[in-house]
XYZ file of C-alpha atoms in Angstrom:
733
model
C 177.568 87.069 32.144
C 178.843 83.686 31.108
C 182.179 82.460 32.270
C 182.523 80.065 29.362
C 186.008 79.933 27.989
C 185.916 76.888 25.802
C 188.071 74.835 28.144
C 185.657 72.196 29.330
C 186.864 68.634 29.264
C 183.823 67.686 27.230
C 184.308 68.745 23.649
C 180.963 67.953 22.154
C 179.729 70.463 19.637
C 176.795 72.157 21.281
C 174.896 74.607 19.146
C 173.986 78.137 20.132
C 170.261 78.507 19.524
C 169.914 82.202 18.960
C 169.133 82.836 15.280
C 165.575 82.835 13.900
C 164.622 84.332 10.579
C 161.155 82.854 10.176
C 159.409 86.254 10.429
C 162.131 88.581 9.136
C 164.133 86.900 6.364
C 161.961 88.177 3.483
C 162.220 91.748 4.712
C 166.019 91.421 5.039
C 166.437 90.187 1.466
C 164.216 92.895 -0.010
C 165.876 95.677 1.973
C 169.373 94.367 1.206
C 168.533 94.324 -2.514
C 167.440 97.946 -2.476
C 170.574 99.229 -0.706
C 173.067 96.902 -2.387
C 174.627 99.653 -4.473
C 175.721 101.541 -1.375
C 177.180 98.708 0.696
C 180.559 97.085 0.213
C 180.078 93.420 -0.715
C 180.869 90.729 1.786
C 183.568 88.173 1.111
C 180.828 85.713 0.175
C 179.406 88.097 -2.420
C 182.850 88.520 -3.939
C 182.898 84.878 -4.997
C 181.145 85.822 -8.215
C 184.302 87.732 -9.191
C 186.341 84.523 -9.269
C 187.201 83.600 -12.818
C 187.144 87.156 -14.116
C 190.381 88.446 -15.715
C 193.130 89.353 -13.256
C 195.107 92.554 -13.333
C 197.172 93.137 -16.427
C 200.259 93.990 -14.450
C 201.871 91.809 -11.805
C 201.728 94.260 -8.924
C 199.857 93.503 -5.735
C 196.464 95.126 -5.367
C 194.027 95.600 -2.554
C 190.533 95.257 -4.014
C 188.406 98.369 -3.542
C 185.019 97.027 -2.519
C 182.938 100.166 -2.214
C 180.969 101.375 -5.220
C 181.050 104.921 -3.881
C 183.818 106.609 -1.957
C 181.490 107.789 0.777
C 180.933 105.561 3.795
C 178.034 103.196 3.126
C 174.789 103.232 5.008
C 174.456 99.910 6.801
C 171.017 98.306 6.767
C 171.075 96.744 10.242
C 174.185 97.943 11.999
C 175.848 96.084 14.812
C 176.804 98.326 17.705
C 179.462 97.121 20.142
C 179.524 99.147 23.340
C 181.538 98.797 26.515
C 180.880 100.466 29.829
C 183.201 101.173 32.769
C 185.707 98.437 31.995
C 188.049 98.081 34.958
C 190.827 95.550 35.310
C 193.676 95.235 37.782
C 196.416 92.701 38.420
C 198.204 91.675 41.551
C 201.779 92.852 41.875
C 204.622 91.498 43.947
C 205.515 94.144 46.505
C 209.091 92.873 46.690
C 209.540 93.093 42.925
C 207.552 96.290 42.402
C 209.382 99.325 41.027
C 206.504 101.700 41.697
C 207.242 104.708 43.957
C 206.799 104.207 47.675
C 205.528 106.932 49.968
C 206.794 107.798 53.404
C 204.575 105.168 55.008
C 206.184 102.445 52.912
C 203.029 101.965 50.836
C 202.873 101.576 47.085
C 201.418 104.637 45.383
C 199.294 102.600 42.983
C 195.576 102.254 43.664
C 195.508 99.510 46.268
C 198.420 98.091 48.170
C 198.889 94.995 46.034
C 197.138 95.750 42.744
C 198.003 97.703 39.630
C 195.086 99.085 37.649
C 195.440 98.499 33.898
C 191.965 99.701 32.908
C 190.058 102.270 34.943
C 186.455 102.886 33.945
C 186.995 102.813 30.166
C 183.844 103.238 28.074
C 183.196 103.603 24.374
C 181.725 101.924 21.337
C 182.157 100.932 17.720
C 179.710 100.377 14.884
C 179.529 98.063 11.913
C 181.365 99.477 8.920
C 183.872 101.391 11.058
C 187.430 100.996 12.311
C 187.961 101.941 15.927
C 191.607 102.467 16.848
C 192.961 102.424 20.402
C 196.034 104.639 20.826
C 198.417 105.417 23.633
C 201.989 105.106 24.796
C 203.508 101.792 25.795
C 201.859 100.593 28.989
C 198.788 102.768 28.516
C 196.429 99.766 28.321
C 195.881 99.433 24.558
C 196.378 95.677 24.346
C 194.551 95.189 27.645
C 191.470 96.938 26.282
C 191.551 94.830 23.110
C 191.870 91.681 25.232
C 188.985 92.809 27.434
C 186.697 93.330 24.455
C 187.795 90.040 22.873
C 187.013 88.087 26.063
C 190.667 87.253 26.663
C 190.437 88.344 30.291
C 188.698 86.252 32.908
C 185.218 87.566 33.631
C 185.955 87.201 37.337
C 188.717 89.797 37.038
C 187.178 92.183 34.504
C 184.565 94.602 35.800
C 182.091 96.359 33.538
C 179.887 95.410 30.608
C 180.505 94.537 26.955
C 177.306 94.711 24.897
C 176.428 94.003 21.290
C 173.233 95.707 20.150
C 172.428 96.327 23.789
C 172.677 92.677 24.817
C 175.374 91.109 26.983
C 177.932 89.437 24.731
C 178.486 85.907 25.983
C 181.839 84.147 25.577
C 180.452 81.238 23.575
C 178.719 83.527 21.086
C 181.700 85.867 20.793
C 183.975 82.987 19.783
C 181.663 82.162 16.898
C 181.108 85.652 15.479
C 184.547 87.206 16.033
C 188.234 86.741 15.279
C 191.396 87.937 17.011
C 194.664 88.721 15.210
C 197.653 88.607 17.539
C 200.550 91.026 17.325
C 202.947 88.218 16.434
C 202.663 86.526 13.036
C 202.166 82.923 14.129
C 202.362 80.902 10.912
C 203.867 77.648 9.677
C 207.062 78.777 7.925
C 207.182 76.074 5.224
C 203.639 76.527 3.923
C 202.887 78.903 1.076
C 200.492 81.813 1.413
C 197.778 79.983 -0.530
C 198.261 76.771 1.461
C 198.087 78.676 4.748
C 194.825 80.330 3.779
C 193.451 77.079 2.346
C 194.072 75.181 5.572
C 192.404 78.004 7.473
C 189.430 77.696 5.112
C 189.236 73.957 5.746
C 189.189 74.585 9.491
C 186.804 77.537 9.620
C 184.428 76.896 6.729
C 181.739 74.234 7.095
C 181.874 70.820 5.524
C 178.715 71.674 3.584
C 180.790 74.112 1.508
C 182.513 72.163 -1.281
C 186.272 72.168 -1.637
C 186.030 74.065 -4.909
C 184.024 76.829 -3.217
C 186.588 76.980 -0.435
C 189.325 77.375 -3.046
C 187.325 80.135 -4.730
C 186.966 81.870 -1.387
C 190.718 81.696 -0.817
C 191.380 83.143 -4.285
C 189.052 86.069 -3.581
C 190.690 86.634 -0.200
C 194.164 86.626 -1.762
C 193.072 89.439 -4.081
C 191.318 91.256 -1.259
C 194.531 91.157 0.789
C 196.760 92.124 -2.143
C 198.752 88.887 -1.983
C 198.438 87.657 -5.577
C 202.183 87.893 -6.297
C 203.096 86.083 -3.088
C 200.394 83.398 -3.295
C 202.855 80.579 -4.029
C 205.689 81.841 -1.824
C 206.438 80.106 1.461
C 205.921 82.132 4.632
C 209.572 81.647 5.636
C 211.515 82.095 8.853
C 215.051 82.876 9.985
C 216.492 80.017 7.926
C 214.222 80.195 4.887
C 213.543 83.248 2.761
C 209.835 83.944 2.386
C 207.307 86.746 2.126
C 207.874 90.295 3.348
C 206.806 91.560 6.745
C 203.760 93.373 5.373
C 202.665 90.339 3.385
C 203.130 88.124 6.425
C 200.921 90.441 8.469
C 198.210 90.383 5.816
C 198.340 86.578 5.797
C 197.881 86.621 9.577
C 194.787 88.755 9.086
C 193.556 86.557 6.250
C 193.560 83.311 8.208
C 191.301 84.903 10.822
C 188.826 86.510 8.417
C 188.388 83.536 6.083
C 184.936 82.951 7.603
C 184.024 86.662 7.370
C 183.525 87.396 11.094
C 181.225 90.116 12.348
C 183.801 91.498 14.809
C 187.553 91.598 14.166
C 190.054 92.429 16.928
C 193.689 93.210 16.119
C 196.578 93.858 18.487
C 198.915 96.400 16.820
C 198.647 95.026 13.270
C 201.060 97.669 11.920
C 203.812 97.040 14.480
C 207.227 96.568 12.859
C 206.059 97.488 9.349
C 207.224 100.301 7.097
C 204.758 103.086 6.309
C 203.653 101.649 2.971
C 203.073 98.146 4.337
C 201.263 99.550 7.368
C 199.006 101.629 5.109
C 198.138 98.585 2.976
C 197.284 96.588 6.096
C 194.919 99.276 7.387
C 193.458 99.676 3.887
C 192.609 95.971 3.980
C 191.004 96.468 7.400
C 188.912 99.316 6.001
C 187.741 96.978 3.241
C 186.777 94.377 5.841
C 184.890 96.964 7.903
C 183.001 98.292 4.902
C 181.858 94.755 4.060
C 179.834 94.688 7.271
C 182.250 94.074 10.159
C 183.277 95.913 13.290
C 187.067 96.349 13.301
C 188.761 97.232 16.592
C 192.539 97.558 16.664
C 195.318 98.981 18.761
C 197.939 101.052 17.006
C 201.021 102.798 18.304
C 201.459 105.912 16.169
C 199.522 106.078 12.871
C 200.674 108.182 9.948
C 198.424 110.860 8.473
C 197.437 108.499 5.631
C 196.412 105.804 8.079
C 194.578 108.337 10.236
C 192.361 109.182 7.264
C 191.240 105.530 7.154
C 190.187 105.410 10.810
C 186.636 106.207 11.910
C 186.931 106.410 15.700
C 189.813 106.901 18.105
C 190.300 106.167 21.791
C 193.384 107.587 23.504
C 194.409 105.885 26.737
C 196.762 107.036 29.461
C 197.572 104.654 32.283
C 194.312 102.806 31.768
C 192.066 105.887 31.581
C 190.366 107.494 28.590
C 191.748 110.914 27.664
C 189.938 111.213 24.315
C 187.312 109.291 22.379
C 185.688 110.409 19.175
C 186.261 110.904 15.481
C 189.722 111.903 14.190
C 188.184 115.162 12.968
C 187.237 116.005 16.578
C 190.847 116.111 17.775
C 191.585 119.772 16.812
C 188.399 121.013 18.501
C 189.065 118.909 21.601
C 192.579 120.243 22.179
C 191.540 123.791 21.271
C 188.910 123.728 24.002
C 191.565 122.339 26.342
C 193.638 125.438 25.447
C 196.344 123.459 23.696
C 195.489 123.787 20.005
C 197.143 121.505 17.469
C 199.460 123.407 15.091
C 198.202 123.489 11.514
C 201.104 121.602 9.962
C 201.460 118.908 12.619
C 200.158 115.332 12.600
C 197.146 115.290 14.918
C 197.840 111.907 16.523
C 201.539 112.615 16.992
C 200.702 115.881 18.731
C 198.107 114.159 20.940
C 200.436 111.308 21.902
C 203.338 113.666 22.641
C 201.095 115.934 24.688
C 199.721 113.002 26.693
C 203.246 111.700 27.322
C 204.343 115.109 28.602
C 201.357 115.248 30.946
C 202.123 111.729 32.217
C 205.662 112.780 33.121
C 204.536 115.967 34.834
C 203.696 116.054 38.558
C 200.041 116.842 37.807
C 199.607 113.809 35.536
C 196.756 113.393 33.074
C 193.861 113.507 35.531
C 192.809 117.008 34.433
C 192.752 115.796 30.806
C 190.655 112.775 31.839
C 188.199 115.020 33.698
C 188.031 117.469 30.800
C 187.283 114.622 28.407
C 184.356 113.492 30.562
C 182.846 116.975 30.653
C 183.539 117.486 26.939
C 181.732 114.254 26.117
C 178.817 115.228 28.320
C 178.436 118.485 26.471
C 178.548 116.861 23.043
C 176.600 113.758 24.118
C 178.916 110.837 24.770
C 179.773 108.289 22.105
C 177.602 105.662 23.742
C 174.570 107.932 24.024
C 174.923 109.149 20.440
C 174.332 105.664 19.021
C 170.842 105.128 17.740
C 169.160 101.996 19.080
C 169.701 98.999 16.825
C 166.756 98.393 14.495
C 166.945 94.675 15.160
C 167.640 92.438 18.093
C 171.030 90.770 18.242
C 169.574 87.418 17.194
C 167.908 88.785 14.087
C 170.838 91.034 13.236
C 173.159 88.006 13.183
C 170.646 86.155 11.019
C 170.546 89.042 8.580
C 174.336 89.156 8.499
C 174.495 85.443 7.725
C 171.940 85.859 4.949
C 174.284 88.408 3.327
C 177.089 85.855 3.244
C 178.969 86.675 6.433
C 179.910 84.339 9.255
C 180.405 81.362 6.951
C 181.501 79.106 9.803
C 177.852 79.033 10.750
C 177.268 76.907 7.709
C 173.922 78.526 7.047
C 174.436 80.497 3.842
C 172.534 77.992 1.721
C 169.790 77.533 4.288
C 166.868 79.954 3.811
C 165.996 79.635 7.478
C 169.209 79.493 9.490
C 168.402 78.760 13.104
C 171.703 78.054 14.782
C 175.461 78.396 14.533
C 177.524 75.388 15.631
C 180.472 75.742 17.953
C 182.797 74.050 15.450
C 182.501 74.283 11.688
C 183.522 70.679 10.959
C 183.155 67.203 12.477
C 185.850 65.667 14.650
C 187.226 63.213 12.084
C 187.625 65.908 9.416
C 189.570 68.100 11.825
C 191.917 65.183 12.555
C 192.476 64.669 8.835
C 193.161 68.330 8.035
C 195.511 68.824 11.000
C 197.431 65.687 10.056
C 197.687 66.680 6.400
C 199.006 70.114 7.319
C 201.610 68.673 9.706
C 202.787 66.115 7.158
C 203.095 68.783 4.460
C 205.081 71.034 6.769
C 207.328 68.106 7.803
C 207.871 66.967 4.240
C 209.403 70.336 3.437
C 211.867 69.990 6.295
C 213.165 66.437 5.684
C 216.429 67.269 7.401
C 214.725 67.097 10.809
C 213.661 63.473 10.401
C 216.877 62.711 8.523
C 218.984 63.795 11.493
C 216.955 61.626 13.836
C 217.156 58.628 11.500
C 220.889 59.210 11.109
C 221.308 59.227 14.888
C 219.472 55.881 15.123
C 221.602 54.364 12.351
C 224.850 55.562 13.923
C 223.813 54.365 17.401
C 222.646 51.008 16.057
C 225.853 50.534 14.078
C 228.022 51.326 17.073
C 226.088 48.897 19.256
C 226.140 46.204 16.554
C 229.900 46.425 16.145
C 230.552 46.777 19.856
C 228.426 43.751 20.819
C 229.133 41.727 17.671
C 227.894 38.110 17.907
C 227.784 37.721 21.668
C 228.485 34.179 22.847
C 226.576 32.109 25.405
C 228.960 32.545 28.292
C 228.742 34.312 31.636
C 230.371 37.348 30.051
C 228.049 37.091 27.075
C 225.037 37.066 29.378
C 226.309 40.119 31.250
C 227.046 41.910 27.978
C 223.513 41.183 26.772
C 222.141 42.877 29.884
C 224.266 45.942 29.177
C 223.244 46.000 25.510
C 219.535 45.858 26.318
C 219.795 48.531 29.006
C 221.600 50.940 26.682
C 219.359 50.140 23.694
C 216.118 50.711 25.576
C 217.335 53.958 27.162
C 218.442 55.138 23.705
C 214.872 54.769 22.451
C 213.678 57.208 25.114
C 216.513 59.714 24.865
C 216.135 60.066 21.097
C 212.507 61.078 21.697
C 213.669 64.295 23.352
C 213.654 65.930 19.913
C 209.836 66.063 20.166
C 210.079 68.867 22.734
C 210.509 71.750 20.235
C 207.836 70.296 17.938
C 204.859 71.327 20.041
C 206.585 74.340 21.591
C 207.043 75.780 18.077
C 203.369 75.170 17.342
C 202.151 76.166 20.784
C 201.078 79.724 20.002
C 199.657 78.731 16.626
C 197.605 76.133 18.491
C 196.468 78.741 21.038
C 195.435 81.154 18.307
C 193.510 78.548 16.348
C 191.699 76.948 19.265
C 190.898 80.249 20.988
C 188.139 80.848 18.437
C 187.075 77.261 17.816
C 188.958 76.503 14.608
C 189.131 72.894 15.808
C 188.873 70.794 18.950
C 191.827 70.180 21.211
C 191.066 66.461 21.107
C 191.391 66.558 17.301
C 194.844 68.058 17.623
C 195.967 65.461 20.184
C 194.743 62.504 18.131
C 196.168 63.844 14.878
C 199.480 64.624 16.579
C 199.637 61.009 17.785
C 198.663 59.425 14.474
C 201.143 61.317 12.323
C 203.993 60.353 14.662
C 203.432 56.616 14.149
C 204.893 56.216 10.602
C 208.184 57.840 11.583
C 208.370 55.734 14.754
C 207.848 52.552 12.702
C 210.693 53.508 10.356
C 213.030 54.283 13.253
C 212.103 51.069 15.084
C 212.541 48.689 12.175
C 215.833 50.377 11.230
C 217.320 49.966 14.694
C 215.971 46.425 15.091
C 217.309 45.283 11.707
C 220.775 46.706 12.396
C 221.221 45.210 15.856
C 219.203 41.977 16.133
C 221.255 39.633 13.972
C 224.530 41.529 14.417
C 224.449 41.099 18.179
C 223.234 37.518 17.857
C 219.985 37.785 19.760
C 217.780 34.730 20.244
C 214.346 33.773 19.004
C 214.627 33.774 15.231
C 211.879 35.574 13.301
C 209.454 35.516 16.216
C 212.134 36.902 18.507
C 212.868 39.654 15.979
C 209.194 40.643 15.777
C 208.942 40.855 19.567
C 212.206 42.816 19.666
C 210.838 45.237 17.050
C 207.546 45.513 18.968
C 209.323 46.482 22.189
C 211.446 49.075 20.387
C 208.331 50.492 18.749
C 206.463 50.537 22.089
C 209.450 52.277 23.698
C 209.459 54.953 21.002
C 205.698 55.366 21.397
C 205.835 55.707 25.184
C 208.870 57.989 25.078
C 207.417 60.231 22.368
C 204.128 60.470 24.268
C 205.936 61.275 27.517
C 208.009 64.027 25.911
C 204.923 65.414 24.160
C 203.129 65.596 27.502
C 206.065 67.447 29.075
C 206.141 69.903 26.172
C 202.575 70.819 27.094
C 203.630 71.490 30.681
C 207.015 73.175 30.170
C 206.897 76.235 27.915
C 210.650 76.760 27.412
C 212.773 74.579 25.119
C 215.953 74.508 27.204
C 214.036 73.940 30.423
C 212.139 71.166 28.675
C 215.330 69.402 27.603
C 216.712 69.657 31.123
C 213.575 68.171 32.687
C 213.338 65.354 30.124
C 216.983 64.315 30.467
C 216.768 64.352 34.258
C 213.564 62.303 34.447
C 214.775 59.761 31.877
C 217.948 59.332 33.918
C 215.827 58.541 36.968
C 213.760 56.084 34.920
C 216.958 54.328 33.899
C 218.274 54.271 37.458
C 215.124 52.557 38.769
C 214.624 50.252 35.764
C 216.184 47.250 37.521
C 219.470 47.153 35.612
C 221.721 48.946 38.087
C 219.956 47.525 41.144
C 217.475 44.673 41.073
C 213.904 45.069 42.271
C 214.391 43.104 45.479
C 217.351 45.338 46.448
C 215.583 48.686 45.936
C 214.674 50.338 49.291
C 210.979 50.135 50.099
C 210.586 53.922 50.087
C 211.802 54.033 46.442
C 210.031 50.964 45.096
C 207.142 53.101 43.742
C 209.577 54.805 41.367
C 210.586 51.390 40.028
C 207.001 50.715 38.946
C 206.507 54.084 37.214
C 209.824 53.827 35.364
C 209.102 53.804 31.634
C 212.365 51.940 30.963
C 211.471 49.060 33.330
C 208.815 47.434 31.170
C 210.515 47.312 27.737
C 213.796 46.357 29.451
C 212.172 43.419 31.211
C 210.285 42.535 28.046
C 213.380 42.173 25.857
C 215.087 40.179 28.623
C 212.121 37.806 28.600
C 212.443 37.590 24.829
C 216.138 36.724 25.089
C 216.382 34.516 28.177
C 213.018 32.768 28.510
C 214.039 29.704 26.446
C 214.756 26.922 29.034
C 217.179 25.025 26.782
C 219.594 27.932 26.528
C 222.586 27.629 28.834
C 224.910 30.482 29.739
C 227.170 28.829 32.332
C 228.612 25.347 31.700
C 231.026 23.404 33.871
C 234.169 25.310 34.766
C 232.681 28.582 33.374
C 231.206 29.051 36.826
C 234.681 30.049 38.004
C 234.925 32.893 35.479
C 235.390 36.334 37.051
C 236.495 34.731 40.329
C 239.973 34.249 41.886
C 239.815 30.601 40.758
C 239.676 31.672 37.106
C 243.513 31.613 36.912
C 243.785 27.980 38.047
C 244.346 25.204 35.483
C 241.234 23.582 33.992
C 242.172 20.211 35.516
C 242.074 21.679 38.996
C 238.731 23.367 38.168
C 237.293 20.029 36.994
C 238.447 18.318 40.180
C 236.884 21.068 42.269
C 233.711 20.832 40.202
C 233.533 17.020 40.727
C 234.006 17.466 44.469
C 231.181 19.994 44.571
C 228.984 17.554 42.667
C 229.711 14.802 45.172
C 228.677 17.095 48.009
C 225.462 18.086 46.196
C 224.734 14.553 45.048
C 224.970 15.497 41.379
C 227.277 14.483 38.586
C 228.911 17.778 37.543
C 231.187 17.687 34.495
C 232.698 20.272 32.179
C 229.534 20.206 30.034
C 226.982 20.404 32.829
C 224.606 23.376 32.520
C 224.723 25.373 35.706
C 222.842 28.592 34.703
C 220.017 28.867 32.163
C 218.267 31.959 30.823
C 215.484 31.465 33.364
C 218.092 31.559 36.133
C 219.331 34.916 34.819
C 215.798 36.288 34.860
C 215.460 35.072 38.432
C 218.748 36.725 39.399
C 217.559 40.040 37.867
C 214.282 39.867 39.798
C 212.236 39.663 36.602
C 209.509 37.304 37.693
C 206.344 39.345 38.238
C 205.352 40.155 34.624
C 205.246 38.162 31.410
C 206.621 39.297 28.077
C 203.217 40.249 26.696
C 202.248 42.106 29.855
C 205.413 44.185 29.604
C 204.515 45.049 26.003
C 200.935 46.057 26.791
C 201.969 48.137 29.786
C 204.558 50.011 27.704
C 201.933 50.788 25.065
C 199.456 51.804 27.769
C 201.966 54.312 29.164
C 201.975 55.971 25.755
C 198.185 56.308 25.709
C 198.193 57.612 29.277
C 200.641 60.391 28.445
C 198.630 61.305 25.337
C 195.581 61.711 27.550
C 197.583 63.790 30.038
C 198.781 65.930 27.114
C 195.135 66.520 26.230
C 194.372 67.506 29.833
C 197.253 69.991 29.879
C 195.928 71.559 26.682
C 192.457 71.845 28.160
C 193.569 73.540 31.366
C 196.837 75.113 30.252
C 195.738 76.801 27.013
C 192.816 78.941 28.072
C 194.572 81.901 26.462
C 193.073 84.307 28.995
C 194.474 86.708 31.508
C 193.459 86.063 35.076
């Protein structure tokens, strides 16, 4: 089995050469035509409905796709089977709350492992919904993750087969979708916008924008979201769609490309009975259109139970029942615990299993009975008829019916391959950037607060250091101004920490099944940050440059602006990188503030380079504040004609400062006689170059400082990309 997980550093778009219709496509089309009246149409076939009159009333509807109420006969069914799935995790003996026997050993299987799945087998067919049930901690979500390849193949034992062939990770990502339990959506996008962006990610470039819009319109009707189409998703601070509508949107963004297999982790969790029923009704529609739907569910109502085709009950990672819902009464009757006539079958089963779990005997007798019961009735796996087609040809036939649109082969009479990504790199960058800008434009207060902070800080600095003179004190005050200004650029970048952390799980969901490349996200994230950084930089530079009285004229201003911009760029990139490493907002702020404080300490302002101990000098060279700080000092003090200490000013800030000027001039003349120079009250004793020398700023030029600062930004963007590659595998170990 392949261990591919989509996390290689190389993000080329290799194709999966598995589909070949050269000898079978004509037969598929003819057979599909003859059975078309008994099969629910795919999402692609529904496109012909676009443009027809909508419902007369304004209520939400879920489109009924089946022509007949009976379950359709599928031409070439997909059969997903799994055999003896076993998965365990290491546990910390010190932190374990499991019972301990008299020998001091943990009573779980193995001294340091907890088994989450123990020999689970079963299967699901195209056109059906298979539901996994059980109490909390029974292994429902673990089984879904195992089938969806969200558990490392090194840790998971057993086989997952599709049409009798091992299901590889790379192929599964292309033909399937996974809907998480949490609704991970951008709060300020509308329902239609959310689905449209998903269409632009998952549908191929060969499909025109108008066809993508038509597909979204059909999907909105299929999901029963017509009334909420132009409503924002919403969050705690913004009113939006209801919980049931939000859940259906979460499903919609993952089925926009009409996948063959759909996994869902408790899609009805937290919903009222009506909303939960509508969600499962949508899933039934998806299954009937030619998909395998596998979901976990906590406790379905009787209405929902009637929509399910197969059930698997788990207890502490073991199967206690698998079969059709109609088999439940017979199963428990043969176990000598018949289900009362007026009681919900699943509620009775779950309550009975819970009671057995809490009893000293446990559920092992129920597990053993289920095995023998399945043997007598022929197990679910054995009862499946062999697939009429190989997996390769079955996928080709499915594509020819309009499914799996991300393959981009619907218009091709001879589809031969399905690409890893639906769109080219540059288009992904564009779509990601457009979505981020749209989401940001609807929350202008976030940028407004940051701009306001820059304006307030710049105004305070401008009025505090108003028109500094060319004196020893003026030179010292310039050093303080530059140190504070450059550190401010970095500290104001800390607001970027929540930006990625809020998008983190959306990013994980979208990249887990190849919606776009990680490199596309990193580049787009960098590009869309530049306009705001330019506005912040030019605002701060314009407020402070002339107010403080900095040198250099227009050229000096442009260099000053460039260093501020480079500082923002490096700081924003650094904080973005840390947000990919640290997963908690408060912890992220703590780490950023601490590291920036160290950067400031070793920048060369508080202690010059030649005074830093040799064992700390390395920190001086990796300080982000060092290079823009030295750069603006070069910009201010590199003019040789500028003098900052003249004549008697050399006695400022010394005990001789209180003496009369005449005495200072006499002392100055005497010093000149000793040195062989004519020193007067107007003699220049310290130039800007002397100040640079005193600060130890001699090893780099102004331009070198600028390029190094910019290079730091690119380095941290690359490191951010690396963290996404290795830190977002979205798999259990």
